[in-house]
Short mmCIF file of N, CA and C in Angstrom, two decimals:
data_model
loop_
_atom_site.label_atom_id
_atom_site.label_comp_id
_atom_site.label_asym_id
_atom_site.label_seq_id
_atom_site.Cartn_x
_atom_site.Cartn_y
_atom_site.Cartn_z
N MET A 1 160.30 54.29 99.40
CA MET A 1 159.17 55.03 98.79
C MET A 1 159.08 54.06 97.51
N VAL A 2 160.11 53.83 96.72
CA VAL A 2 160.13 53.09 95.34
C VAL A 2 159.65 51.76 95.69
N TYR A 3 160.28 51.20 96.73
CA TYR A 3 160.13 49.84 97.01
C TYR A 3 158.62 49.46 97.24
N ASN A 4 158.05 50.52 98.09
CA ASN A 4 156.50 50.33 98.41
C ASN A 4 155.61 50.44 97.05
N HIS A 5 156.02 51.49 96.19
CA HIS A 5 155.35 51.59 95.08
C HIS A 5 155.42 50.20 94.07
N LEU A 6 156.62 49.62 94.04
CA LEU A 6 156.82 48.53 93.34
C LEU A 6 155.99 47.31 93.87
N ARG A 7 155.99 47.13 95.15
CA ARG A 7 155.27 46.28 95.95
C ARG A 7 153.78 46.31 95.66
N ASP A 8 153.30 47.42 95.66
CA ASP A 8 151.84 47.73 95.37
C ASP A 8 151.64 47.29 93.89
N LYS A 9 152.27 47.59 92.86
CA LYS A 9 152.13 47.23 91.60
C LYS A 9 152.18 45.80 91.33
N VAL A 10 153.25 45.12 92.06
CA VAL A 10 153.21 43.54 91.88
C VAL A 10 151.97 42.94 92.53
N LYS A 11 151.51 43.59 93.66
CA LYS A 11 150.41 42.94 94.27
C LYS A 11 149.15 43.10 93.49
N GLU A 12 148.96 44.31 92.67
CA GLU A 12 147.74 44.33 91.74
C GLU A 12 147.94 43.22 90.72
N PHE A 13 149.19 43.11 90.12
CA PHE A 13 149.23 42.18 89.14
C PHE A 13 149.10 40.65 89.62
N LEU A 14 149.35 40.42 90.58
CA LEU A 14 149.20 38.99 91.42
C LEU A 14 147.71 38.79 91.85
N LYS A 15 147.04 39.81 92.10
CA LYS A 15 145.67 39.79 92.63
C LYS A 15 144.79 38.86 91.87
N PRO A 16 144.52 38.94 90.57
CA PRO A 16 143.68 38.10 89.73
C PRO A 16 144.02 36.71 89.82
N PHE A 17 145.39 36.52 89.96
CA PHE A 17 145.84 34.97 90.06
C PHE A 17 145.44 34.39 91.24
N ALA A 18 145.54 35.23 92.51
CA ALA A 18 145.21 34.73 93.77
C ALA A 18 143.63 34.43 93.68
N GLU A 19 142.92 35.39 93.06
CA GLU A 19 141.38 35.48 93.21
C GLU A 19 140.79 34.23 92.47
N SER A 20 141.49 33.94 91.39
CA SER A 20 140.99 32.76 90.62
C SER A 20 141.63 31.40 90.81
N GLY A 21 142.64 31.49 91.73
CA GLY A 21 143.35 30.17 92.17
C GLY A 21 144.41 29.65 91.17
N THR A 22 144.63 30.46 90.13
CA THR A 22 145.48 29.78 88.99
C THR A 22 146.98 30.17 89.41
N ALA A 23 147.97 29.26 88.79
CA ALA A 23 149.34 29.35 89.20
C ALA A 23 149.97 30.51 88.33
N VAL A 24 150.88 31.24 88.80
CA VAL A 24 151.53 32.29 88.07
C VAL A 24 152.75 31.67 87.53
N GLY A 25 152.93 31.57 86.24
CA GLY A 25 154.07 31.02 85.49
C GLY A 25 155.23 31.98 85.44
N ALA A 26 156.35 31.51 85.21
CA ALA A 26 157.66 32.27 84.90
C ALA A 26 157.41 33.18 83.66
N ASP A 27 156.72 32.78 82.71
CA ASP A 27 156.59 33.56 81.58
C ASP A 27 155.54 34.77 81.94
N ASP A 28 154.65 34.62 82.77
CA ASP A 28 153.76 35.87 83.16
C ASP A 28 154.65 36.88 83.85
N ILE A 29 155.42 36.46 84.82
CA ILE A 29 156.20 37.33 85.71
C ILE A 29 157.14 38.12 84.88
N LYS A 30 157.89 37.28 83.83
CA LYS A 30 158.76 37.96 82.84
C LYS A 30 158.20 39.00 81.98
N ALA A 31 156.86 38.62 81.60
CA ALA A 31 156.42 39.59 80.61
C ALA A 31 155.85 40.68 81.36
N TYR A 32 155.41 40.60 82.70
CA TYR A 32 154.91 41.77 83.51
C TYR A 32 156.18 42.68 83.62
N PHE A 33 157.38 42.14 84.06
CA PHE A 33 158.40 42.98 84.30
C PHE A 33 159.07 43.72 83.02
N GLU A 34 158.97 42.94 82.00
CA GLU A 34 159.24 43.61 80.69
C GLU A 34 158.46 44.80 80.38
N LYS A 35 157.04 44.55 80.54
CA LYS A 35 156.17 45.68 80.35
C LYS A 35 156.31 46.75 81.27
N LEU A 36 156.67 46.44 82.65
CA LEU A 36 156.67 47.44 83.70
C LEU A 36 157.95 48.32 83.28
N ARG A 37 159.16 47.69 82.86
CA ARG A 37 160.29 48.43 82.52
C ARG A 37 160.25 49.07 81.15
N GLY A 38 159.36 48.75 80.40
CA GLY A 38 159.02 49.24 79.05
C GLY A 38 160.08 48.66 77.99
N ASP A 39 160.40 47.43 78.37
CA ASP A 39 161.30 46.70 77.50
C ASP A 39 160.70 45.91 76.40
N GLU A 40 159.60 45.68 76.48
CA GLU A 40 158.89 44.64 75.71
C GLU A 40 159.09 44.90 74.31
N GLN A 41 158.96 46.01 73.61
CA GLN A 41 159.13 46.17 72.29
C GLN A 41 160.55 46.12 71.86
N HIS A 42 161.49 46.60 72.83
CA HIS A 42 162.75 46.48 72.42
C HIS A 42 163.40 45.12 72.53
N ILE A 43 162.85 44.14 73.22
CA ILE A 43 163.39 42.82 73.30
C ILE A 43 162.78 42.04 72.03
N LYS A 44 161.49 42.46 71.53
CA LYS A 44 160.90 41.76 70.44
C LYS A 44 161.87 42.24 69.12
N GLU A 45 162.19 43.62 69.14
CA GLU A 45 163.00 43.91 68.07
C GLU A 45 164.43 43.36 68.11
N ALA A 46 164.96 43.21 69.33
CA ALA A 46 166.31 42.55 69.27
C ALA A 46 166.22 41.20 68.88
N ALA A 47 165.31 40.54 69.39
CA ALA A 47 165.04 38.95 68.83
C ALA A 47 164.99 38.93 67.43
N GLY A 48 164.20 39.89 66.79
CA GLY A 48 163.94 39.73 65.32
C GLY A 48 165.21 40.01 64.60
N ARG A 49 166.09 40.77 65.15
CA ARG A 49 167.49 41.22 64.56
C ARG A 49 168.21 40.04 64.54
N ALA A 50 168.25 39.36 65.88
CA ALA A 50 169.15 38.25 65.94
C ALA A 50 168.70 37.11 65.01
N TYR A 51 167.39 36.78 64.90
CA TYR A 51 166.81 35.80 63.94
C TYR A 51 167.33 36.04 62.56
N ALA A 52 167.11 37.34 62.24
CA ALA A 52 167.46 37.74 60.81
C ALA A 52 168.94 37.63 60.57
N SER A 53 169.70 37.94 61.49
CA SER A 53 171.23 37.75 61.41
C SER A 53 171.59 36.35 61.44
N ASN A 54 170.84 35.40 62.11
CA ASN A 54 171.26 34.06 62.26
C ASN A 54 170.88 33.43 60.80
N SER A 55 169.67 33.86 60.23
CA SER A 55 169.22 33.28 58.94
C SER A 55 170.02 33.59 57.91
N LYS A 56 170.62 34.89 57.98
CA LYS A 56 171.39 35.40 56.92
C LYS A 56 172.79 34.62 56.97
N ASN A 57 173.22 34.37 58.10
CA ASN A 57 174.51 33.61 58.20
C ASN A 57 174.66 32.10 58.40
N ALA A 58 173.30 31.57 58.22
CA ALA A 58 173.29 30.12 58.40
C ALA A 58 174.22 29.07 57.52
N GLY A 59 174.37 29.65 56.37
CA GLY A 59 175.13 28.70 55.43
C GLY A 59 176.40 29.29 55.17
N ALA A 60 176.89 30.18 56.09
CA ALA A 60 178.10 31.36 55.74
C ALA A 60 179.39 30.31 56.05
N ASP A 61 179.23 29.39 56.90
CA ASP A 61 180.58 28.67 57.17
C ASP A 61 180.31 27.19 57.12
N ASP A 62 181.25 26.39 56.92
CA ASP A 62 181.11 24.86 56.57
C ASP A 62 181.56 24.14 57.85
N ASP A 63 181.49 24.87 59.09
CA ASP A 63 181.90 23.86 60.17
C ASP A 63 180.67 23.28 60.83
N ASN A 64 179.49 23.38 60.29
CA ASN A 64 178.28 22.98 60.77
C ASN A 64 177.75 23.28 62.07
N ASP A 65 178.15 24.51 62.43
CA ASP A 65 177.81 24.85 63.91
C ASP A 65 176.57 25.94 63.88
N GLY A 66 175.88 25.82 62.77
CA GLY A 66 174.50 26.66 62.58
C GLY A 66 174.88 28.08 62.58
N GLY A 67 175.93 28.50 61.94
CA GLY A 67 176.21 29.92 61.74
C GLY A 67 176.93 30.63 63.06
N ASN A 68 177.36 29.88 63.99
CA ASN A 68 177.83 30.42 65.19
C ASN A 68 179.40 30.63 64.79
N ASN A 69 179.81 31.74 64.96
CA ASN A 69 181.26 32.01 64.75
C ASN A 69 182.25 32.07 65.88
N ARG A 70 181.69 31.52 66.94
CA ARG A 70 182.48 31.60 68.22
C ARG A 70 183.40 30.41 68.20
N ARG A 71 184.39 30.60 68.64
CA ARG A 71 185.53 29.51 68.94
C ARG A 71 185.90 29.11 70.20
N GLU A 72 186.13 27.94 70.57
CA GLU A 72 186.48 27.75 71.91
C GLU A 72 187.94 27.88 72.10
N GLN A 73 188.54 28.45 73.28
CA GLN A 73 189.87 28.79 73.33
C GLN A 73 190.48 27.61 74.16
N SER A 74 191.83 27.26 73.37
CA SER A 74 192.43 25.95 73.86
C SER A 74 193.02 25.92 75.10
N GLY A 75 193.43 27.07 75.78
CA GLY A 75 194.06 27.22 77.09
C GLY A 75 195.54 27.08 77.02
N TYR A 76 196.02 26.69 75.90
CA TYR A 76 197.69 26.44 75.77
C TYR A 76 198.19 27.53 75.48
#
């Protein structure tokens, strides 16, 4: 039942693209499913926090890695 409901919603989303003959892009599909899940606002907020965190830490280290504190493990 859930599959059929999702299938119908996706068909509705794709119908205008089919009627106009325009291609559906990956960004269109990604945005549609984000909206469908209700993730859209949360994703934007998380991206904003990540950008703010990166901007704040950009000059924090002298390794010239853009503020990335991850280090590669040697394996030895």
